mmCIF file of C-alpha atoms in Angstrom:
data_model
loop_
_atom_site.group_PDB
_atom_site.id
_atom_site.type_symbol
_atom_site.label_atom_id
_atom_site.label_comp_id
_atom_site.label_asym_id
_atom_site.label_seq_id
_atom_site.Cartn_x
_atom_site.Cartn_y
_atom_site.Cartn_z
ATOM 1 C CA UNK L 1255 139.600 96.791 94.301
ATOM 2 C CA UNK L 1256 141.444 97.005 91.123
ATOM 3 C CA UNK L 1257 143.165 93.620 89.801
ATOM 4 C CA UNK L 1258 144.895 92.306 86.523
ATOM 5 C CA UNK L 1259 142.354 91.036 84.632
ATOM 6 C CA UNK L 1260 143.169 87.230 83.582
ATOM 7 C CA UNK L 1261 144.548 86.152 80.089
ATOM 8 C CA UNK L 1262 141.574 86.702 78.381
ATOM 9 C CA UNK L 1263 142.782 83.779 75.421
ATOM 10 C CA UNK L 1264 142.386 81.189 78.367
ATOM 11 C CA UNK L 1265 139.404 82.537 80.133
ATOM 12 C CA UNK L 1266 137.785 82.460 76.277
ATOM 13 C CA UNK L 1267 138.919 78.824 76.148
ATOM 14 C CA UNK L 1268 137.166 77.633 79.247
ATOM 15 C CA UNK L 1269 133.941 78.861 78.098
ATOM 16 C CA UNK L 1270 133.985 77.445 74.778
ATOM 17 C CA UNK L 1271 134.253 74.248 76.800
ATOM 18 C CA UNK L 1272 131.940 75.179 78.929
ATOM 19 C CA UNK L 1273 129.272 75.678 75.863
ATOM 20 C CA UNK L 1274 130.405 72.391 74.112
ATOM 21 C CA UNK L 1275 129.960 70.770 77.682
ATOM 22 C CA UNK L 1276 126.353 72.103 77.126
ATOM 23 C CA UNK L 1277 125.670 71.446 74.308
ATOM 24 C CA UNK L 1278 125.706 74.163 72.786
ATOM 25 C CA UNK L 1279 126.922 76.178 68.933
ATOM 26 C CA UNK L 1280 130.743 77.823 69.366
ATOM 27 C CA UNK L 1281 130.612 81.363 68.380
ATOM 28 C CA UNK L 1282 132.256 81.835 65.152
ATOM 29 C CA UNK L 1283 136.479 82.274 64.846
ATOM 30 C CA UNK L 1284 136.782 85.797 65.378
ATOM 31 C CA UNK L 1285 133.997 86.450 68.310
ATOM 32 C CA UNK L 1286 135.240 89.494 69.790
ATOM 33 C CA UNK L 1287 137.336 89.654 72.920
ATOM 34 C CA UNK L 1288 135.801 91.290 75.896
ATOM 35 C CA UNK L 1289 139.355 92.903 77.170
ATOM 36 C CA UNK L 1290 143.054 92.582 75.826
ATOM 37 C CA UNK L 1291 146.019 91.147 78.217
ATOM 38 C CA UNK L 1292 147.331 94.183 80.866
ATOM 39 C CA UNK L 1293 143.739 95.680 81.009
ATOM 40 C CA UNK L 1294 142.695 95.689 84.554
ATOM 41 C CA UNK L 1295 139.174 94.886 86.184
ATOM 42 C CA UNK L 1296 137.300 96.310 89.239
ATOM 43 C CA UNK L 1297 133.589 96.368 90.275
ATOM 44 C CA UNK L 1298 131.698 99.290 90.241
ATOM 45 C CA UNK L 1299 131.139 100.677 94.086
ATOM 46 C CA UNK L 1300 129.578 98.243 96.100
ATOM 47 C CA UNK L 1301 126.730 100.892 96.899
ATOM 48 C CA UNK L 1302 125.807 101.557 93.276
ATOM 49 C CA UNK L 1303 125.781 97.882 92.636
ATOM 50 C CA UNK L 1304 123.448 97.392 95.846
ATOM 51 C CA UNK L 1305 121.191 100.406 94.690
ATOM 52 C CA UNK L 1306 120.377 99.019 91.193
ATOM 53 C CA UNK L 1307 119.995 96.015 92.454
ATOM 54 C CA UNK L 1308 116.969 97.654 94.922
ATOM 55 C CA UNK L 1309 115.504 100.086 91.988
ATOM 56 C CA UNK L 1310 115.117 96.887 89.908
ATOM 57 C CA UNK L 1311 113.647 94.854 92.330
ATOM 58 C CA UNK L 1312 111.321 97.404 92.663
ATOM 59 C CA UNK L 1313 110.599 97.443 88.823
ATOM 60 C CA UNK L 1314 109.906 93.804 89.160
ATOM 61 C CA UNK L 1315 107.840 94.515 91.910
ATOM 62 C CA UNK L 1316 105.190 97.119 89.910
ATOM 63 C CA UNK L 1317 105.215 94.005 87.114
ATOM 64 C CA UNK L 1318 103.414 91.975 89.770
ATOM 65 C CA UNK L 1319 100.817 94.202 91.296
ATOM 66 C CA UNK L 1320 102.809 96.722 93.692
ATOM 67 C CA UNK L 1321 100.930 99.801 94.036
ATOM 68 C CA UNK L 1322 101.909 102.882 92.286
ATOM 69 C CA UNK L 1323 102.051 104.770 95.276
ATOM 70 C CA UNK L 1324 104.050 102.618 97.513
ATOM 71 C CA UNK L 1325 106.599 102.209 95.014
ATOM 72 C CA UNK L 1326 106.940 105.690 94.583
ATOM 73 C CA UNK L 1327 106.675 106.089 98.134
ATOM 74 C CA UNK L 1328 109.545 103.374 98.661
ATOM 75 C CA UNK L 1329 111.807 104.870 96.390
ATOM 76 C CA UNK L 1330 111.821 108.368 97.728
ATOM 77 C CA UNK L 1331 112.014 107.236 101.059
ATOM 78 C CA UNK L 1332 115.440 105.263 100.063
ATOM 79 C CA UNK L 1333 116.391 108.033 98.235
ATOM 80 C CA UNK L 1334 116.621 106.290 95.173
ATOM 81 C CA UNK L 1335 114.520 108.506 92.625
ATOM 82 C CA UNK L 1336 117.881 110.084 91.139
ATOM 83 C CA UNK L 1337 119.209 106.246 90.198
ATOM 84 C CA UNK L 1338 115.689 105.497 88.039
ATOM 85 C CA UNK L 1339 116.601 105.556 84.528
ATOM 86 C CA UNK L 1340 113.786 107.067 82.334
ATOM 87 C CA UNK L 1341 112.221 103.975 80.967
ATOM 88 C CA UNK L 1342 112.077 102.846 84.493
ATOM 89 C CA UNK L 1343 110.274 105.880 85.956
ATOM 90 C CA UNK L 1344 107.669 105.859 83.183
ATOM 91 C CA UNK L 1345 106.839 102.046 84.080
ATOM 92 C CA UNK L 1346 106.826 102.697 87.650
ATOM 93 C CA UNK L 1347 104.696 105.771 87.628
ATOM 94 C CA UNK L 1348 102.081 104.793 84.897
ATOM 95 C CA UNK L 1349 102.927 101.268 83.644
ATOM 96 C CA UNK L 1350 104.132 102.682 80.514
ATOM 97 C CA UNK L 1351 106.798 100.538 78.417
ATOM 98 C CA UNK L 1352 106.939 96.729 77.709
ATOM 99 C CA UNK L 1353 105.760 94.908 80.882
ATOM 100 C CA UNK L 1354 107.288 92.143 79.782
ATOM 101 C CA UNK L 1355 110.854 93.143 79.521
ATOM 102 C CA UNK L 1356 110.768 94.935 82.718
ATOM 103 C CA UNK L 1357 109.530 91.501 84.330
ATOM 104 C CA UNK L 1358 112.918 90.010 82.760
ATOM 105 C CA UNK L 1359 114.747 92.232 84.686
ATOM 106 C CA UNK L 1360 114.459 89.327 87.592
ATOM 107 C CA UNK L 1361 116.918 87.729 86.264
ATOM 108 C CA UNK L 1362 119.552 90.879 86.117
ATOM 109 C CA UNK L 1363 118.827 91.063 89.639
ATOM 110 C CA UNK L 1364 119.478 87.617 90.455
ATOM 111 C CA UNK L 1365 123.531 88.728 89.149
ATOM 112 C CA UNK L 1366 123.474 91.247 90.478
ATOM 113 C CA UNK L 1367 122.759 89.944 93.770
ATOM 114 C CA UNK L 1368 125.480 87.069 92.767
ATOM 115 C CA UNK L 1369 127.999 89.825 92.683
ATOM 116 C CA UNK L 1370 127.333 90.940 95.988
ATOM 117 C CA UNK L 1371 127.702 87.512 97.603
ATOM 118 C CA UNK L 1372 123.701 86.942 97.839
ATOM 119 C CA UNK L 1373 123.360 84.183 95.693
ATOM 120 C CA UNK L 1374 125.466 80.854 95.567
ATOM 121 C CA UNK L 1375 125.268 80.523 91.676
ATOM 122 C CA UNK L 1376 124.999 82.122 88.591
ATOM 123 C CA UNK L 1377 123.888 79.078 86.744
ATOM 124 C CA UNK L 1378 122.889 79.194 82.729
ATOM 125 C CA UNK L 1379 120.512 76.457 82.913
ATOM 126 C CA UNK L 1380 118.857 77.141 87.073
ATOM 127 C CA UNK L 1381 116.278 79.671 87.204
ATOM 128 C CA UNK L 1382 117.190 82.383 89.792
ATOM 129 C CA UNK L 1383 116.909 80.839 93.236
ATOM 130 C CA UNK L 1384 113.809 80.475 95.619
ATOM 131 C CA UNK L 1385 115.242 82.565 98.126
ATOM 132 C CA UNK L 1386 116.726 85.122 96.050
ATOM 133 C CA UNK L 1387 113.805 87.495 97.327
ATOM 134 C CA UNK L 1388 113.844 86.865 100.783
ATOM 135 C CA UNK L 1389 117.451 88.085 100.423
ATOM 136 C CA UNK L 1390 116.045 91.642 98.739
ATOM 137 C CA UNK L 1391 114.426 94.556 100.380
ATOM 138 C CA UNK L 1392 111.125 93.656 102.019
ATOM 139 C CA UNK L 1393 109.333 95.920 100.398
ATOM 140 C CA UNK L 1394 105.660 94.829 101.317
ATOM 141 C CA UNK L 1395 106.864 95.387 105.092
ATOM 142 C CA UNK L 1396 108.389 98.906 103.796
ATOM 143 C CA UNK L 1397 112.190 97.629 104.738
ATOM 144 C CA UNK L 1398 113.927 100.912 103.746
ATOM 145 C CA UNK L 1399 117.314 100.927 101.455
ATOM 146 C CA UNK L 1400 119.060 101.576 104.566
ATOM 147 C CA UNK L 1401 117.885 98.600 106.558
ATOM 148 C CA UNK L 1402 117.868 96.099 103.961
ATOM 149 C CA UNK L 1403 121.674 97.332 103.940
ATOM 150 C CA UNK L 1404 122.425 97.226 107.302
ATOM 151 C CA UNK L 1405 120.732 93.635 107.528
ATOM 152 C CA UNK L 1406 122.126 91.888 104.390
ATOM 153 C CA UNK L 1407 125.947 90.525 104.582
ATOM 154 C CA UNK L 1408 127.362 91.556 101.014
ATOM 155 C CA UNK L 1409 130.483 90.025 100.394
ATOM 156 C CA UNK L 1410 131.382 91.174 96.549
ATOM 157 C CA UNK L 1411 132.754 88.877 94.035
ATOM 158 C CA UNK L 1412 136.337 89.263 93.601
ATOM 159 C CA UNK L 1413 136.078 91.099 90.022
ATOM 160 C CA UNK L 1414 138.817 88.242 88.075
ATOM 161 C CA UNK L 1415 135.681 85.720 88.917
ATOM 162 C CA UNK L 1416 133.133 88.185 87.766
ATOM 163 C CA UNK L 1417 135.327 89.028 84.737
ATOM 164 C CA UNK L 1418 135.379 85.194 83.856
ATOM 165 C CA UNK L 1419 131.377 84.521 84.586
ATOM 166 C CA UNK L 1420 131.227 87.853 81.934
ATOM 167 C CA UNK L 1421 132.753 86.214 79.566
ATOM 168 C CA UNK L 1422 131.110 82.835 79.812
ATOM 169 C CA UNK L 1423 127.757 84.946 79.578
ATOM 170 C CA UNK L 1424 129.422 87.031 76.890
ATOM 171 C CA UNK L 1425 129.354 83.710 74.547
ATOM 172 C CA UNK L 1426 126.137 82.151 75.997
ATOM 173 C CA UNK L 1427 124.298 85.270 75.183
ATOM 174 C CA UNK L 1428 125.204 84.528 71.273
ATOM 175 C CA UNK L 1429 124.989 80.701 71.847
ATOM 176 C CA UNK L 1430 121.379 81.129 72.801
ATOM 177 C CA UNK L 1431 119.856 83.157 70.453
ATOM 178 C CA UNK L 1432 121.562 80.888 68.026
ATOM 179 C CA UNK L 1433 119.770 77.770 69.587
ATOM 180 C CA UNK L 1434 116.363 79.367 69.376
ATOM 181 C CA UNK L 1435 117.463 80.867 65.830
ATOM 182 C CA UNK L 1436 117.045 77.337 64.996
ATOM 183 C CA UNK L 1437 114.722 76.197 66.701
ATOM 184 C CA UNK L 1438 117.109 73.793 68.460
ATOM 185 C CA UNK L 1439 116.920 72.726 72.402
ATOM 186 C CA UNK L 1440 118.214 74.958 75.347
ATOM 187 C CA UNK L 1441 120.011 73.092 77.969
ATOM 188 C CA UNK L 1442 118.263 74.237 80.793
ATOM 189 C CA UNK L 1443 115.236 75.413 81.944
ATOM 190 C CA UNK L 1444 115.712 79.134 80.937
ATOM 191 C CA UNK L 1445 115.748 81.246 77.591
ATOM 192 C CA UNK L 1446 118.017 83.645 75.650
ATOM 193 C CA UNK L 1447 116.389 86.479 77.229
ATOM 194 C CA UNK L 1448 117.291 85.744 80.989
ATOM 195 C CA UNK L 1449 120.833 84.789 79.740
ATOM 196 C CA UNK L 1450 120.860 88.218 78.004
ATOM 197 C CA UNK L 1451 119.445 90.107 81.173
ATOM 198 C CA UNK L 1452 122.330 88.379 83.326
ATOM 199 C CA UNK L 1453 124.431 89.344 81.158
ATOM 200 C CA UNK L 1454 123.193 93.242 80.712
ATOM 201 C CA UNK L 1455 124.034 93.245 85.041
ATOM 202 C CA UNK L 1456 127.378 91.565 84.791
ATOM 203 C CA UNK L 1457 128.444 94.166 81.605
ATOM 204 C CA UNK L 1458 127.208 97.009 83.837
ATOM 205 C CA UNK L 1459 128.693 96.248 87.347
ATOM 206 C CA UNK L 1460 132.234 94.650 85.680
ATOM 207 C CA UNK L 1461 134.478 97.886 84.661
ATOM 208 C CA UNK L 1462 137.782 97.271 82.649
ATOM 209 C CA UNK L 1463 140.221 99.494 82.223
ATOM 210 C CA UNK L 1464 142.775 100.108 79.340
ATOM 211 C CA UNK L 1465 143.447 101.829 76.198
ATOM 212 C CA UNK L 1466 140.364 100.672 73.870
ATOM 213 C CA UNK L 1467 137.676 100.643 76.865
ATOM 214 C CA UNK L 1468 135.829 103.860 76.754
ATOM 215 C CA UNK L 1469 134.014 105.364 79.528
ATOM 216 C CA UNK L 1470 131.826 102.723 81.762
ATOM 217 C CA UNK L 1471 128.026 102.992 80.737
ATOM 218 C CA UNK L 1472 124.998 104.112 82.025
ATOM 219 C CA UNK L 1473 122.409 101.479 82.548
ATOM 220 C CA UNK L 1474 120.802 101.976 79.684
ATOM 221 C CA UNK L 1475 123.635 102.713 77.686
ATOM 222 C CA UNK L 1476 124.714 98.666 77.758
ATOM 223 C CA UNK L 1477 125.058 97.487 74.464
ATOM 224 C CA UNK L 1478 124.193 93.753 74.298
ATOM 225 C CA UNK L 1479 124.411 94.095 69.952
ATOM 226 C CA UNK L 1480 127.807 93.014 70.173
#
């Protein structure tokens, strides 16, 4: 579903009050805008939301002792193999890549899974919540793609409330790495790199369309630089 995307000057406002509520550094005058006013905003396909959502948990899965083989195994048997980027694949097959970035990727699942209803809250200061992975593919009990699916209600954000969490995240993603530039306190109980790893989801699954948006990116093609 394809909607007017709000007045990106306001939605910018509320989270600069949001951050001062928090505590927290203002980006500096200037900050870039995530979209201009007529762009429109839509989610990427439910299904390619819900199958990222399953490779990652997955990846997260091989952090924490999963078997090579059943992963593998899983994957195929969801017919998921084509949606592994490359990094991913090389971690999954032979552990190769930074362990701990992939484990960060908990945290991109936890939006992601906000997106599609799972989760209550997105919250910058929770950590993701307990039952976030009852709510994922059982993969211990090999719960195919299919079933997990056909078992778990997703009910997608509407994409103007995505589009405003974006930018909130947009502007805590700088305010963070700012704080712990410093050395200052976060206000919460999680770091600049979960805030950047919800954020990474969100850019991915939120797709805007206009005259200066190029094409929507790959997974790995997210640029968080900016």
């Amino acid at each position: 579903m394809t909607k007017a995307a709000p007045d990106p000057r306001a939605v910018r406002e509320a989270s600069l009050d949001e951050l001062e509520r928090l505590g927290l550094p203002t980006p500096p005058p200037g900050f870039p805008l995530i979209w201009e006013p007529g762009d429109t905003v839509e989610l990427r396909p439910t299904l390619d939301i819900e199958a990222r959502c399953a490779v990652l948990h997955v990846v997260v899965a091989r952090c924490f002792g999963m078997p090579t083989e059943i992963a593998m195994s899983w994957l195929l048997g969801s017919h998921l193999v084509d949606l592994v980027t490359p990094p991913e694949w090389q971690f999954v097959i032979g552990a190769k890549g930074d362990h701990r970035s992939f484990v960060l990727h908990h945290d991109a699942v936890f939006a992601l899974s906000w997106l599609l209803g799972l989760s209550r809250h997105l919250d910058p200061t929770a950590p993701p919540e307990d039952r976030m992975m009852s709510q994922m593919p059982d993969l211990p009990a090999g719960e195919t793609f299919g079933s997990w699916r056909s078992r778990s209600l997703m009910s997608p954000r509407d994409p103007v409330e995505a589009a405003v969490l974006l930018d909130l995240y947009y502007c805590l993603d700088w305010a963070f790495q700012e704080v712990e530039r410093v050395g200052g306190r976060l206000p919460g109980e999680i770091d600049a790199n979960a805030i950047g790893q919800r954020r990474w989801a969100l850019e991915w699954a939120i797709i805007f369309h206009g005259p200066y948006h190029d094409k929507p990116p790959e997974w790995e093609e997210v640029d968080l630089s900016v």
